[in-house]
CSV table of C-alpha atoms in Angstrom, one decimal:
chain,number,residue,atom,x,y,z
A,9,MET,CA,48.0,-16.3,24.2
A,10,THR,CA,45.2,-13.7,25.3
A,11,GLU,CA,41.7,-14.5,26.6
A,12,SER,CA,39.8,-13.5,24.4
A,13,ALA,CA,41.9,-15.8,21.8
A,14,GLN,CA,41.6,-18.9,24.1
A,15,VAL,CA,37.9,-18.5,24.6
A,16,ALA,CA,38.0,-18.5,20.6
A,17,ALA,CA,40.4,-21.4,20.3
A,18,SER,CA,38.0,-23.4,22.8
A,19,LEU,CA,34.8,-22.3,21.2
A,20,ASP,CA,36.0,-23.7,17.5
A,21,ILE,CA,35.6,-27.1,16.0
A,22,PRO,CA,37.9,-28.7,14.1
A,23,TRP,CA,37.8,-29.2,10.4
A,24,SER,CA,38.2,-32.9,11.0
A,25,ARG,CA,35.0,-33.1,13.2
A,26,LEU,CA,33.3,-30.9,10.9
A,27,SER,CA,34.1,-32.8,8.5
A,28,LEU,CA,31.9,-36.0,9.7
A,29,LEU,CA,29.0,-33.8,8.6
A,30,ALA,CA,29.8,-34.8,5.4
A,31,LEU,CA,29.0,-38.5,6.8
A,32,LEU,CA,25.8,-37.0,7.8
A,33,ILE,CA,24.8,-36.2,4.2
A,34,LEU,CA,26.2,-39.5,2.9
A,35,LEU,CA,24.1,-41.0,5.1
A,36,MET,CA,20.9,-39.6,3.9
A,37,LEU,CA,22.2,-40.2,0.3
A,38,VAL,CA,22.2,-43.9,0.9
A,39,LEU,CA,19.0,-43.9,2.1
A,40,SER,CA,17.6,-41.4,-0.5
A,41,ARG,CA,18.8,-44.3,-3.3
A,42,TRP,CA,17.6,-47.1,-1.0
A,43,LEU,CA,14.3,-45.7,-0.6
A,44,ARG,CA,14.0,-44.6,-3.8
A,45,LEU,CA,13.2,-40.7,-3.1
A,46,GLY,CA,15.0,-39.3,-5.9
A,47,PHE,CA,16.5,-36.5,-4.1
A,48,GLU,CA,20.3,-37.5,-4.2
A,49,ARG,CA,20.5,-34.8,-6.6
A,50,PRO,CA,19.3,-31.8,-5.3
A,51,LEU,CA,21.1,-33.0,-1.7
A,52,LEU,CA,24.2,-32.8,-3.0
A,53,ILE,CA,24.2,-29.8,-4.6
A,54,ALA,CA,22.2,-27.8,-2.4
A,55,SER,CA,25.2,-29.2,0.1
A,56,LEU,CA,27.8,-28.2,-2.0
A,57,ARG,CA,26.4,-25.1,-2.1
A,58,GLY,CA,25.6,-24.1,1.2
A,59,ALA,CA,28.9,-25.5,2.1
A,60,LEU,CA,31.1,-23.6,0.1
A,61,GLN,CA,29.1,-20.3,0.6
A,62,LEU,CA,29.2,-20.0,4.1
A,63,THR,CA,32.9,-21.1,3.8
A,64,ALA,CA,33.9,-18.4,1.5
A,65,VAL,CA,31.5,-15.9,3.8
A,66,GLY,CA,33.8,-16.5,6.6
A,67,TYR,CA,36.8,-15.9,4.8
A,68,VAL,CA,34.8,-12.4,3.5
A,69,LEU,CA,33.4,-11.6,7.0
A,70,THR,CA,37.2,-12.7,8.8
A,71,ALA,CA,39.2,-10.0,6.2
A,72,LEU,CA,35.7,-7.5,6.6
A,73,PHE,CA,36.0,-7.5,10.5
A,74,ALA,CA,40.1,-7.1,10.1
A,75,LEU,CA,39.2,-4.1,7.9
A,76,THR,CA,37.1,-2.0,9.5
A,77,ARG,CA,36.7,0.4,6.7
A,78,PRO,CA,33.2,2.1,6.5
A,79,GLU,CA,32.8,2.2,2.2
A,80,LEU,CA,33.6,-1.5,2.5
A,81,VAL,CA,30.8,-2.5,5.2
A,82,PHE,CA,28.3,-0.3,3.3
A,83,THR,CA,29.4,-1.6,-0.2
A,84,THR,CA,28.9,-5.1,1.3
A,85,LEU,CA,25.3,-4.4,2.5
A,86,LEU,CA,24.7,-2.6,-1.1
A,87,VAL,CA,25.2,-5.7,-2.2
A,88,MET,CA,23.3,-8.1,-0.3
A,89,LEU,CA,20.5,-5.4,-0.8
A,90,ALA,CA,20.5,-5.5,-4.6
A,91,VAL,CA,20.5,-9.5,-4.6
A,92,ALA,CA,17.5,-9.5,-2.1
A,93,GLY,CA,15.8,-6.8,-4.5
A,94,ARG,CA,16.1,-8.5,-7.1
A,95,THR,CA,15.0,-12.0,-5.2
A,96,ALA,CA,12.0,-10.5,-3.3
A,97,THR,CA,10.2,-10.0,-6.6
A,98,SER,CA,11.8,-12.7,-9.1
A,99,ARG,CA,9.3,-15.1,-8.4
A,100,ALA,CA,5.7,-13.2,-8.5
A,101,GLY,CA,4.5,-13.9,-12.2
A,102,ARG,CA,3.2,-10.8,-14.3
A,103,GLN,CA,4.8,-7.6,-13.0
A,104,LEU,CA,5.2,-4.4,-14.0
A,105,PRO,CA,8.5,-3.2,-15.2
A,106,GLY,CA,10.6,-1.5,-12.3
A,107,VAL,CA,8.9,-3.4,-9.7
A,108,SER,CA,12.4,-4.9,-8.5
A,109,MET,CA,14.1,-1.5,-8.2
A,110,VAL,CA,11.2,-0.7,-6.5
A,111,ALA,CA,11.5,-3.3,-4.2
A,112,THR,CA,15.3,-2.6,-3.9
A,113,LEU,CA,14.6,1.1,-2.8
A,114,THR,CA,11.8,0.4,0.2
A,115,MET,CA,13.4,-2.5,1.5
A,116,GLY,CA,17.0,-0.2,1.8
A,117,VAL,CA,14.7,2.6,3.9
A,118,GLY,CA,12.5,0.0,5.8
A,119,THR,CA,16.3,-2.3,6.9
A,120,GLY,CA,18.4,1.0,6.2
A,121,LEU,CA,15.8,2.9,9.1
A,122,SER,CA,15.8,-0.2,11.6
A,123,LEU,CA,19.7,-1.1,11.6
A,124,LEU,CA,20.5,3.3,12.3
A,125,LEU,CA,18.6,2.6,15.4
A,126,THR,CA,19.5,-1.0,16.4
A,127,THR,CA,23.0,-0.2,15.8
A,128,GLN,CA,23.3,3.5,17.6
A,129,ALA,CA,20.7,4.2,19.4
A,130,VAL,CA,20.1,0.9,21.1
A,131,LEU,CA,23.5,-0.8,21.0
A,132,GLY,CA,25.9,2.0,20.6
A,133,VAL,CA,28.5,0.4,18.4
A,134,THR,CA,32.1,1.5,18.4
A,135,PRO,CA,33.4,2.9,15.6
A,136,TRP,CA,30.1,3.4,14.4
A,137,TYR,CA,30.4,1.5,11.7
A,138,SER,CA,31.1,-1.6,13.2
A,139,PRO,CA,31.1,-4.6,10.8
A,140,GLN,CA,30.7,-6.8,13.6
A,141,HIS,CA,27.3,-5.8,14.1
A,142,TRP,CA,25.9,-4.1,10.7
A,143,ILE,CA,26.7,-6.9,8.4
A,144,PRO,CA,25.2,-10.1,10.3
A,145,ILE,CA,22.3,-8.1,11.7
A,146,GLY,CA,21.8,-5.9,8.5
A,147,GLY,CA,21.9,-9.4,6.8
A,148,MET,CA,19.0,-10.5,9.2
A,149,LEU,CA,17.5,-7.6,8.6
A,150,LEU,CA,17.2,-8.0,4.7
A,151,GLY,CA,16.3,-11.8,4.3
A,152,ASN,CA,12.9,-11.3,7.0
A,153,ALA,CA,12.6,-8.1,4.7
A,154,MET,CA,12.8,-10.0,1.6
A,155,SER,CA,10.6,-12.3,2.5
A,156,GLY,CA,7.9,-9.4,3.2
A,157,VAL,CA,7.9,-7.6,0.7
A,158,SER,CA,8.1,-10.8,-1.7
A,159,LEU,CA,4.8,-12.3,-0.1
A,160,ALA,CA,3.6,-8.5,0.2
A,161,SER,CA,3.9,-8.7,-3.7
A,162,GLU,CA,2.8,-11.4,-4.7
A,163,ARG,CA,-0.6,-10.9,-2.4
A,164,LEU,CA,-0.7,-7.8,-3.9
A,165,THR,CA,-1.0,-8.9,-7.4
A,166,GLU,CA,-2.6,-11.5,-7.3
A,167,GLU,CA,-5.4,-9.6,-5.0
A,168,ILE,CA,-5.8,-6.8,-8.0
A,169,GLU,CA,-6.0,-9.2,-11.1
A,170,ALA,CA,-8.6,-11.0,-9.0
A,171,LYS,CA,-10.7,-8.0,-7.2
A,172,ARG,CA,-10.4,-5.5,-10.3
A,173,GLY,CA,-14.2,-5.3,-10.6
A,174,GLU,CA,-14.0,-4.9,-7.0
A,175,ILE,CA,-11.8,-2.1,-7.2
A,176,GLU,CA,-13.4,-0.2,-9.7
A,177,ALA,CA,-16.8,0.0,-7.9
A,178,ARG,CA,-15.1,1.7,-5.4
A,179,LEU,CA,-13.4,4.0,-7.8
A,180,CYS,CA,-17.1,4.5,-9.3
A,181,LEU,CA,-18.5,5.4,-5.5
A,182,GLY,CA,-16.0,8.4,-5.8
A,183,TYR,CA,-13.1,6.7,-4.2
A,184,SER,CA,-9.1,8.0,-5.3
A,185,GLY,CA,-7.0,5.2,-6.7
A,186,HIS,CA,-5.0,4.5,-3.2
A,187,GLU,CA,-8.5,4.8,-1.2
A,188,ALA,CA,-9.8,1.9,-4.0
A,189,LEU,CA,-7.1,-0.3,-3.2
A,190,HIS,CA,-6.5,0.0,0.2
A,191,PRO,CA,-8.4,-2.7,1.5
A,192,LEU,CA,-5.9,-4.8,-1.3
A,193,VAL,CA,-2.4,-2.9,0.0
A,194,ALA,CA,-3.6,-3.5,4.4
A,195,ARG,CA,-4.7,-7.6,3.1
A,196,SER,CA,-1.3,-7.9,1.6
A,197,LEU,CA,0.8,-5.5,4.5
A,198,ARG,CA,-1.0,-8.5,6.7
A,199,ALA,CA,-0.2,-11.5,5.1
A,200,ALA,CA,3.6,-10.2,4.4
A,201,MET,CA,3.9,-9.5,8.6
A,202,ILE,CA,2.4,-13.2,9.3
A,203,PRO,CA,5.9,-15.2,9.2
A,204,THR,CA,7.4,-12.3,11.5
A,205,LEU,CA,4.2,-12.2,13.8
A,206,ASN,CA,4.3,-15.7,14.2
A,207,SER,CA,8.1,-16.1,15.3
A,208,LEU,CA,7.5,-13.4,17.9
A,209,THR,CA,4.8,-15.0,19.0
A,210,VAL,CA,6.3,-18.8,19.3
A,211,ALA,CA,10.2,-17.0,20.4
A,212,GLY,CA,11.4,-19.0,23.0
A,213,VAL,CA,8.6,-21.1,23.7
A,214,VAL,CA,8.6,-23.8,20.5
A,215,GLN,CA,12.1,-22.7,19.6
A,216,LEU,CA,14.9,-20.6,20.6
A,217,PRO,CA,15.6,-18.0,17.7
A,218,GLY,CA,18.8,-18.7,15.7
A,219,MET,CA,20.9,-15.8,17.1
A,220,MET,CA,20.3,-16.5,20.5
A,221,THR,CA,20.9,-20.6,20.1
A,222,GLY,CA,24.4,-19.3,18.5
A,223,GLN,CA,25.2,-16.7,21.4
A,224,ILE,CA,24.6,-19.3,23.9
A,225,LEU,CA,26.2,-21.9,22.2
A,226,SER,CA,29.1,-19.4,22.3
A,227,GLY,CA,29.1,-19.1,25.9
A,228,VAL,CA,26.9,-15.9,26.7
A,229,SER,CA,24.8,-15.5,29.6
A,230,PRO,CA,21.3,-16.8,28.3
A,231,LEU,CA,19.8,-13.4,30.0
A,232,ILE,CA,22.0,-11.3,27.5
A,233,ALA,CA,21.7,-13.5,24.6
A,234,VAL,CA,17.7,-12.6,25.4
A,235,LYS,CA,18.5,-8.8,25.7
A,236,TYR,CA,20.3,-8.9,21.9
A,237,GLN,CA,17.3,-11.2,20.5
A,238,LEU,CA,14.8,-8.6,21.8
A,239,VAL,CA,16.4,-6.0,19.8
A,240,ILE,CA,16.6,-8.1,17.2
A,241,LEU,CA,13.4,-9.0,17.0
A,242,ALA,CA,12.2,-5.2,17.3
A,243,ALA,CA,14.4,-4.2,14.8
A,244,LEU,CA,12.9,-7.1,12.7
A,245,VAL,CA,9.5,-6.1,13.1
A,246,LEU,CA,10.2,-2.4,11.9
A,247,SER,CA,12.5,-4.0,9.0
A,248,VAL,CA,9.6,-5.8,7.6
A,249,THR,CA,6.6,-3.6,8.7
A,250,VAL,CA,8.4,-0.2,6.8
A,251,SER,CA,9.8,-2.2,4.3
A,252,SER,CA,6.8,-4.4,2.8
A,253,LEU,CA,4.2,-1.3,4.0
A,254,LEU,CA,6.5,1.3,1.5
A,255,PHE,CA,6.5,-1.5,-1.2
A,256,LEU,CA,3.1,-2.1,-1.4
A,257,ARG,CA,2.1,1.5,-1.8
A,258,ALA,CA,4.7,1.9,-4.7
A,259,LEU,CA,3.7,-1.2,-5.9
A,260,ALA,CA,-0.4,0.4,-5.4
A,261,ALA,CA,0.5,3.5,-7.7
A,262,ARG,CA,2.4,1.3,-10.2
A,263,HIS,CA,-1.1,0.2,-11.0
A,264,LEU,CA,-3.2,3.5,-10.7
A,265,THR,CA,-3.1,6.2,-13.4
A,266,ALA,CA,-3.1,10.0,-12.2
A,267,ALA,CA,-6.7,10.3,-13.2
A,268,HIS,CA,-7.2,7.0,-10.4
A,269,GLN,CA,-8.1,4.6,-13.1
A,270,LEU,CA,-6.6,0.7,-12.6
A,271,ARG,CA,-4.1,0.8,-15.4
A,272,GLN,CA,-4.5,-2.2,-17.6
A,273,LEU,CA,-1.8,-5.0,-17.5
B,28,MET,CA,-33.5,22.9,-26.0
B,29,PRO,CA,-31.9,21.1,-22.8
B,30,PRO,CA,-28.3,21.1,-22.1
B,31,VAL,CA,-26.1,18.3,-23.2
B,32,LEU,CA,-24.9,16.0,-20.6
B,33,LEU,CA,-23.1,13.6,-22.0
B,34,ARG,CA,-21.1,13.7,-25.2
B,35,ALA,CA,-18.7,11.2,-27.1
B,36,ALA,CA,-17.1,12.9,-30.8
B,37,GLN,CA,-15.7,10.4,-32.7
B,38,VAL,CA,-14.1,8.3,-30.4
B,39,THR,CA,-12.1,5.5,-31.0
B,40,ARG,CA,-11.0,2.4,-28.9
B,41,ARG,CA,-8.7,0.0,-29.3
B,42,TYR,CA,-7.5,-3.4,-27.3
B,43,GLY,CA,-4.2,-4.1,-29.3
B,44,ASP,CA,-5.5,-4.7,-33.0
B,45,ARG,CA,-8.8,-5.3,-32.2
B,46,VAL,CA,-10.4,-1.6,-33.0
B,47,VAL,CA,-13.7,-1.8,-31.0
B,48,LEU,CA,-15.1,1.7,-31.3
B,49,ALA,CA,-14.4,3.4,-34.4
B,50,GLY,CA,-15.4,7.3,-34.3
B,51,VAL,CA,-18.4,7.1,-32.3
B,52,ASP,CA,-20.7,10.1,-32.2
B,53,LEU,CA,-23.5,10.2,-29.2
B,54,GLU,CA,-24.9,12.6,-27.1
B,55,LEU,CA,-27.2,12.7,-24.5
B,56,ALA,CA,-29.1,15.7,-23.5
B,57,GLU,CA,-30.9,16.6,-19.8
B,58,GLY,CA,-34.1,14.4,-19.6
B,59,GLU,CA,-33.1,11.8,-22.0
B,60,LEU,CA,-32.6,8.0,-22.1
B,61,VAL,CA,-30.8,6.2,-24.6
B,62,VAL,CA,-31.0,2.2,-24.9
B,63,LEU,CA,-28.0,0.8,-26.6
B,64,LEU,CA,-28.4,-2.7,-28.3
B,65,GLY,CA,-25.1,-4.8,-29.7
B,66,ARG,CA,-23.6,-8.0,-30.0
B,67,SER,CA,-21.3,-9.3,-27.0
B,68,GLY,CA,-18.1,-7.6,-27.7
B,69,ALA,CA,-19.7,-4.8,-29.6
B,70,GLY,CA,-17.9,-2.5,-27.2
B,71,LYS,CA,-21.0,-1.6,-25.8
B,72,THR,CA,-19.4,-2.0,-22.0
B,73,SER,CA,-16.6,-0.2,-23.5
B,74,LEU,CA,-18.4,3.3,-24.3
B,75,LEU,CA,-19.8,3.1,-20.6
B,76,ARG,CA,-16.5,2.5,-19.5
B,77,LEU,CA,-14.9,5.6,-21.3
B,78,PHE,CA,-17.9,7.9,-20.1
B,79,ALA,CA,-16.9,6.8,-16.4
B,80,ARG,CA,-13.7,7.7,-16.9
B,81,LEU,CA,-12.6,3.8,-16.6
B,82,GLU,CA,-10.4,4.1,-19.6
B,83,GLU,CA,-8.8,6.2,-21.8
B,84,PRO,CA,-9.8,6.8,-25.8
B,85,ASP,CA,-7.3,6.4,-28.4
B,86,GLU,CA,-8.9,9.0,-30.6
B,87,GLY,CA,-11.3,11.4,-30.1
B,88,ALA,CA,-12.7,13.1,-27.1
B,89,LEU,CA,-15.3,13.1,-24.5
B,90,PHE,CA,-17.8,15.5,-22.6
B,91,PHE,CA,-19.5,16.0,-19.5
B,92,ASP,CA,-21.6,18.8,-18.9
B,93,GLY,CA,-19.5,20.6,-22.1
B,94,ALA,CA,-16.0,20.6,-20.7
B,95,PRO,CA,-14.0,17.7,-22.0
B,96,LEU,CA,-14.1,14.7,-19.1
B,97,THR,CA,-10.1,15.2,-18.7
B,98,SER,CA,-11.1,18.4,-17.2
B,99,HIS,CA,-12.9,17.0,-14.5
B,100,ASP,CA,-11.9,16.0,-11.2
B,101,PRO,CA,-12.2,11.9,-12.0
B,102,ARG,CA,-13.3,11.1,-8.4
B,103,ALA,CA,-16.3,14.1,-8.4
B,104,LEU,CA,-17.0,13.4,-12.5
B,105,ARG,CA,-17.6,9.5,-11.4
B,106,ARG,CA,-20.2,10.9,-8.2
B,107,GLN,CA,-21.9,12.9,-11.2
B,108,VAL,CA,-21.9,10.6,-14.3
B,109,ALA,CA,-23.0,7.0,-12.2
B,110,TYR,CA,-21.4,3.5,-13.7
B,111,VAL,CA,-22.9,0.5,-12.7
B,112,ALA,CA,-21.1,-2.6,-14.0
B,113,GLN,CA,-22.7,-5.7,-14.9
B,114,ALA,CA,-21.6,-8.0,-12.8
B,115,PRO,CA,-22.9,-6.6,-9.3
B,116,VAL,CA,-20.2,-5.9,-6.8
B,117,VAL,CA,-21.0,-6.4,-3.0
B,118,PHE,CA,-18.9,-5.9,-0.4
B,119,PRO,CA,-18.3,-7.6,2.5
B,120,GLY,CA,-20.5,-6.4,5.6
B,121,THR,CA,-24.3,-5.4,5.7
B,122,LEU,CA,-26.7,-3.9,2.9
B,123,ARG,CA,-26.2,-0.7,5.7
B,124,ASP,CA,-22.2,-0.7,5.2
B,125,ASN,CA,-22.8,-1.3,1.4
B,126,LEU,CA,-25.0,1.8,0.9
B,127,THR,CA,-23.5,4.0,3.1
B,128,MET,CA,-19.3,3.5,1.8
B,129,VAL,CA,-18.1,7.1,0.8
B,130,PRO,CA,-15.5,8.2,0.4
B,131,ARG,CA,-13.8,10.8,2.6
B,132,GLY,CA,-15.6,14.6,2.7
B,133,ILE,CA,-18.4,12.8,1.2
B,134,ILE,CA,-21.6,12.8,3.5
B,135,ALA,CA,-23.2,8.9,3.9
B,136,PRO,CA,-26.8,9.0,3.2
B,137,SER,CA,-29.3,9.3,5.6
B,138,GLU,CA,-31.4,6.5,6.7
B,139,ALA,CA,-34.5,7.6,5.5
B,140,GLN,CA,-32.7,8.1,2.1
B,141,LEU,CA,-31.8,4.8,2.4
B,142,VAL,CA,-35.7,3.3,3.4
B,143,ALA,CA,-36.8,5.1,0.4
B,144,GLN,CA,-34.4,3.9,-1.8
B,145,LEU,CA,-34.5,0.4,-0.9
B,146,GLU,CA,-38.2,0.4,-0.6
B,147,ALA,CA,-38.0,1.7,-4.6
B,148,VAL,CA,-35.9,-1.1,-5.8
B,149,GLY,CA,-38.4,-3.2,-3.8
B,150,LEU,CA,-35.6,-4.8,-1.0
B,151,ALA,CA,-37.2,-4.8,2.2
B,152,PRO,CA,-35.7,-2.3,4.4
B,153,GLU,CA,-35.7,-4.5,7.7
B,154,ARG,CA,-32.9,-5.9,5.6
B,155,LEU,CA,-30.6,-3.2,6.1
B,156,ASP,CA,-28.3,-5.1,9.0
B,157,ARG,CA,-28.3,-8.2,6.8
B,158,ASP,CA,-25.2,-10.1,5.5
B,159,ALA,CA,-25.3,-8.6,2.0
B,160,SER,CA,-23.3,-11.7,0.9
B,161,ARG,CA,-26.5,-13.4,1.3
B,162,LEU,CA,-28.2,-11.7,-1.9
B,163,SER,CA,-29.1,-13.6,-4.7
B,164,GLY,CA,-28.3,-12.2,-8.2
B,165,GLY,CA,-30.9,-9.6,-8.5
B,166,GLU,CA,-31.0,-8.4,-5.7
B,167,ARG,CA,-27.3,-8.2,-5.3
B,168,GLN,CA,-28.2,-5.9,-9.0
B,169,ARG,CA,-31.1,-3.9,-7.4
B,170,LEU,CA,-28.4,-2.8,-4.3
B,171,CYS,CA,-25.8,-2.1,-7.0
B,172,LEU,CA,-28.2,0.4,-8.1
B,173,VAL,CA,-29.4,1.4,-5.0
B,174,ARG,CA,-26.1,2.6,-4.3
B,175,ALA,CA,-25.7,4.4,-7.2
B,176,LEU,CA,-28.3,6.1,-6.9
B,177,LEU,CA,-27.9,7.6,-3.8
B,178,MET,CA,-25.2,9.7,-5.3
B,179,GLU,CA,-28.0,11.8,-6.5
B,180,PRO,CA,-25.9,11.6,-10.3
B,181,ARG,CA,-26.9,13.1,-12.9
B,182,VAL,CA,-26.2,10.7,-15.6
B,183,LEU,CA,-26.7,6.6,-15.0
B,184,LEU,CA,-24.8,5.2,-17.3
B,185,LEU,CA,-26.5,1.2,-16.7
B,186,ASP,CA,-24.9,-2.3,-18.2
B,187,GLU,CA,-27.7,-4.5,-18.1
B,188,PRO,CA,-28.8,-3.3,-15.4
B,189,THR,CA,-32.1,-5.9,-15.2
B,190,SER,CA,-30.4,-9.5,-16.8
B,191,ALA,CA,-30.6,-11.0,-13.4
B,192,LEU,CA,-34.5,-9.9,-12.5
B,193,ASP,CA,-37.7,-11.2,-13.1
B,194,PRO,CA,-40.6,-9.4,-15.1
B,195,ALA,CA,-42.1,-7.6,-11.5
B,196,HIS,CA,-39.1,-6.0,-10.8
B,197,GLU,CA,-37.5,-5.8,-14.3
B,198,GLN,CA,-41.0,-3.3,-14.6
B,199,GLN,CA,-40.0,-1.6,-10.7
B,200,LEU,CA,-36.4,-1.1,-11.9
B,201,THR,CA,-37.1,0.3,-15.8
B,202,ALA,CA,-39.8,2.8,-14.0
B,203,LEU,CA,-37.5,4.1,-11.9
B,204,ILE,CA,-34.7,4.5,-14.2
B,205,ARG,CA,-37.7,6.7,-16.3
B,206,GLU,CA,-38.6,8.6,-13.1
B,207,ARG,CA,-35.1,9.9,-12.1
B,208,VAL,CA,-34.1,10.7,-16.3
B,209,ALA,CA,-37.6,12.7,-16.3
B,210,ARG,CA,-36.9,14.9,-13.2
B,211,GLY,CA,-33.6,16.1,-15.2
B,212,GLY,CA,-31.3,13.2,-14.8
B,213,ALA,CA,-30.1,11.0,-18.4
B,214,ALA,CA,-29.1,7.6,-18.5
B,215,LEU,CA,-27.6,5.5,-21.1
B,216,VAL,CA,-28.6,1.6,-20.5
B,217,ILE,CA,-27.3,-1.2,-22.4
B,218,THR,CA,-29.8,-4.7,-22.5
B,219,HIS,CA,-30.2,-7.5,-24.5
B,220,SER,CA,-34.2,-7.9,-23.7
B,221,GLU,CA,-36.3,-6.1,-26.1
B,222,ARG,CA,-38.7,-6.7,-23.2
B,223,VAL,CA,-36.4,-3.8,-21.2
B,224,ALA,CA,-36.0,-1.7,-24.4
B,225,ARG,CA,-39.7,-1.5,-24.5
B,226,LEU,CA,-40.0,-0.9,-21.1
B,227,LEU,CA,-37.8,2.3,-20.8
B,228,ALA,CA,-39.1,3.9,-23.5
B,229,GLY,CA,-35.9,5.8,-24.5
B,230,ARG,CA,-33.9,6.9,-27.6
B,231,VAL,CA,-32.8,3.3,-29.4
B,232,ALA,CA,-28.8,2.8,-30.7
B,233,LEU,CA,-27.2,0.5,-32.2
B,234,LEU,CA,-23.2,-0.3,-32.1
B,235,ALA,CA,-22.0,-2.6,-34.6
B,236,ASP,CA,-18.9,-2.6,-36.0
B,237,GLY,CA,-17.5,-0.2,-33.6
B,238,ARG,CA,-20.5,2.3,-35.2
B,239,LEU,CA,-23.0,3.8,-33.1
B,240,THR,CA,-26.6,4.1,-35.6
B,241,PRO,CA,-30.5,5.7,-34.6
B,242,LEU,CA,-32.9,2.3,-34.6
B,243,ASP,CA,-36.4,3.2,-35.9
B,244,ALA,CA,-38.9,0.5,-34.0
B,245,GLU,CA,-39.0,-1.6,-36.9
B,246,ALA,CA,-35.0,-1.7,-37.3
B,247,GLN,CA,-35.4,-2.9,-33.3
B,248,ARG,CA,-37.1,-5.7,-34.2
B,249,ALA,CA,-35.2,-6.8,-36.5
B,250,PHE,CA,-32.4,-6.9,-34.4
B,251,PHE,CA,-34.3,-8.2,-31.5
B,252,HIS,CA,-35.5,-11.4,-33.9
B,253,GLU,CA,-32.5,-12.0,-35.6
B,254,GLU,CA,-30.5,-12.0,-32.2
B,255,ALA,CA,-33.4,-14.5,-30.9
B,256,PRO,CA,-34.7,-16.6,-33.4
């Protein structure tokens, strides 16, 4: 057995112990029943779903890491991007057509840029398309960009609906469509950034960020784990900001006509 | 003959199945003031919004200064054809912030202009640095008119500019509008008040069933009599 295989074996949790988790869930099911909280069904479904999805992902990642083929890495990332694009805009009520495509494209640019910088310039991974780096980091960046775009989309749509009079008053002073929407775009961007900024503010104080926790648990020195976490946080800020801002500009443009009018929904 | 500043030719505007304007013709020459009457929902506001190019007609064409509205840059057009909506919009900040906000490339009005314009509508210039969100409904209305007048527009499109004003300010404001028109401008003013229509002393037109018809003094009296029984 090689050294790294030994480390891996010592870190592994046997399935028999892992199944103790099922007992915890069972305990909560009993509790919910006993206190008549009524969340047995959603808890059961969510737990099963989560367990199955994560197990499946474990096998898929193992296969991807073993194959180390660039086309597989990027196809996986594209599938993740497509799902994120659909999810980001699915909850915002009345939407203009094509908004989920806009979300997908802008998140692709924001996350792609951030991923390229992180993996190539900062980490310098080999091979350059190393699936161990591209896929997990890409997933983290996409997840956060998705929340950002989702918040941005909801906020801007609401603001435009509520502030039509204000926007048109600005247009009537000779402002361009984008100038007239700018204060709303800026407010929506700030709203989109709040979760990311909050997590930056409390990083290490209130909670150890997830990736750092994982690395420390698997035996990496905390100082190295911190360095990786800093890289990820910077990458997150970049991808959330770029994705949200591009998305907001594109969404604003969809609400405007070439004659600097606010489109009637 | 003074030049025609605004013209609508066979303008039709629909919202879904509802026809609000059905072939409206209107000419507004320099030095002319037209008072627009009509019941709520008759399409008065739509007509003003079309002239400010906030929306497009479904049929027909609109002209400013002899050229189709569509041939003007909408931003430049809206500084020459100033539309003030019925609900006054006050932006966050002071009165000064509200009056000096201009798009890039436009010079903000001078202190002297601000003071003169505020005095003309009966707002004390000492209040320039006060928070504009504290203004009353009538004061907001006057602030919005001042903001439009500071652009030195050639045409004023005013949607019930005096609806929240007391009689004294009503008189002051209508006099100001008349003076602007007399100095070579033009105005299209919506009102529901017989008194304001009389004070404005312009040509009166009634918008009903999507059509615009001129009203003589007697027909006006009949309209207001019916409106407020």
